[in-house]
Short mmCIF file of C-alpha atoms in Angstrom, two decimals:
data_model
loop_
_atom_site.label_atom_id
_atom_site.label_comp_id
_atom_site.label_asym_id
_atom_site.label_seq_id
_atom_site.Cartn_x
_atom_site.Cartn_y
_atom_site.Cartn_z
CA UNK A 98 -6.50 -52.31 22.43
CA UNK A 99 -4.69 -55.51 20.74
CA UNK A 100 -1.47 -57.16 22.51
CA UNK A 101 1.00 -55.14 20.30
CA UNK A 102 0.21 -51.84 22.13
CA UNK A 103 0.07 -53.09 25.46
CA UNK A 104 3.88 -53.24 25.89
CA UNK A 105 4.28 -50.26 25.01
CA UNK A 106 1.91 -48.34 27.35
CA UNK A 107 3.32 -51.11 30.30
CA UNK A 108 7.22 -49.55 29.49
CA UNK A 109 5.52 -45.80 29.43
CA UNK A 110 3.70 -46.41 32.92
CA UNK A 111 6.55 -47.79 34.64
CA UNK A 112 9.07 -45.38 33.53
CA UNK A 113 6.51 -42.69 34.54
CA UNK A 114 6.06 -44.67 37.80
CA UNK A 115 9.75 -44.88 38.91
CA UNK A 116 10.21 -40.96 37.55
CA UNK A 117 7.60 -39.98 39.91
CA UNK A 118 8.89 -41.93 43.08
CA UNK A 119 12.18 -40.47 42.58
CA UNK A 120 10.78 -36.47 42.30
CA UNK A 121 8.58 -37.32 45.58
CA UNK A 122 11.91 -38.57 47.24
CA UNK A 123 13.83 -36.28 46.42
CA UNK A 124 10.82 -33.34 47.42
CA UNK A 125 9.61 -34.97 50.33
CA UNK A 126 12.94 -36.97 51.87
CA UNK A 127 16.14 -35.56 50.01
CA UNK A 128 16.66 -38.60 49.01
CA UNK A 129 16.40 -38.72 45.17
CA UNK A 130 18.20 -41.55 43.88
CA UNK A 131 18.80 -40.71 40.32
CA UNK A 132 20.51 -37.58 38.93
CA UNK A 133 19.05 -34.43 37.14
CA UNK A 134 20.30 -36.21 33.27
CA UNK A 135 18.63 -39.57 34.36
CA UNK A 136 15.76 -38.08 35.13
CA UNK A 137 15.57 -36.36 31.94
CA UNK A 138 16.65 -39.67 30.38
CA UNK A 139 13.88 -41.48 32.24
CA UNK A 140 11.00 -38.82 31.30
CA UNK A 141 12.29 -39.28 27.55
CA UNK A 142 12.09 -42.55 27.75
CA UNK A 143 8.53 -42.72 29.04
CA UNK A 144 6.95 -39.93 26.57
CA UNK A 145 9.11 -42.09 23.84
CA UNK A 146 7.23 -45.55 24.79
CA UNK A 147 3.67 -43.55 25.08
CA UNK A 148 4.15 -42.06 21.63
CA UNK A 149 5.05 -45.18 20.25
CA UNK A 150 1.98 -46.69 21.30
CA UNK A 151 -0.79 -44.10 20.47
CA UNK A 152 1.33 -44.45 16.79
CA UNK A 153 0.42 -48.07 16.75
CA UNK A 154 -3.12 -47.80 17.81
CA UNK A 155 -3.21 -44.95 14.84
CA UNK A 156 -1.57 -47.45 12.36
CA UNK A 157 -3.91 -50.50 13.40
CA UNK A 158 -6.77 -48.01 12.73
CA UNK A 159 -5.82 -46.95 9.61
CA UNK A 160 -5.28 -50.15 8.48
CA UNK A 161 -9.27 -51.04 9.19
CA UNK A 162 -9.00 -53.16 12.10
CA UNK A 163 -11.34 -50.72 13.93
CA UNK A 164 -12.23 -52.37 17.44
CA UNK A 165 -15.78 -51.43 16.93
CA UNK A 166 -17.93 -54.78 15.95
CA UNK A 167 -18.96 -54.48 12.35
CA UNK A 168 -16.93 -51.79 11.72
CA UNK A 169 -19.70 -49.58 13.13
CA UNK A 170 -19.67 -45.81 14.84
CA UNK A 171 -20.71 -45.18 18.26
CA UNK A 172 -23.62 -42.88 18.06
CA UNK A 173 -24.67 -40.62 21.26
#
């Protein structure tokens, strides 16, 4: 994985990360901080940001910047 994708999986991970704190809160303590549309918001945001990243790993591969050495395939 090159720096450009990195961000993007960072931005997916927290979002995911905050998005699950605030469903155990709310489950566990009744104390869910953000409401039902921000939540939604949030779990948009974080598929969004994950999507965007597997789409640049796909571009940087089609483009022939494998991150195999040598350009050449694993074999079992």
């Amino acid at each position: 994985m090159t720096q450009a994708e990195k961000p993007a999986f960072w931005m997916a991970a927290l979002f995911m990360a905050l998005f699950a704190v605030d469903v155990m809160a709310g489950a566990f303590f009744r104390a869910a901080f953000l409401s039902d549309v921000m939540q939604a918001a949030l779990l948009t945001l974080s598929c969004g940001f994950f999507v965007a990243g597997l789409l640049l790993i796909e571009a940087r591969e089609k483009r022939g910047e494998a991150s195999l050495p040598n350009r050449e395939e694993e074999t079992r």
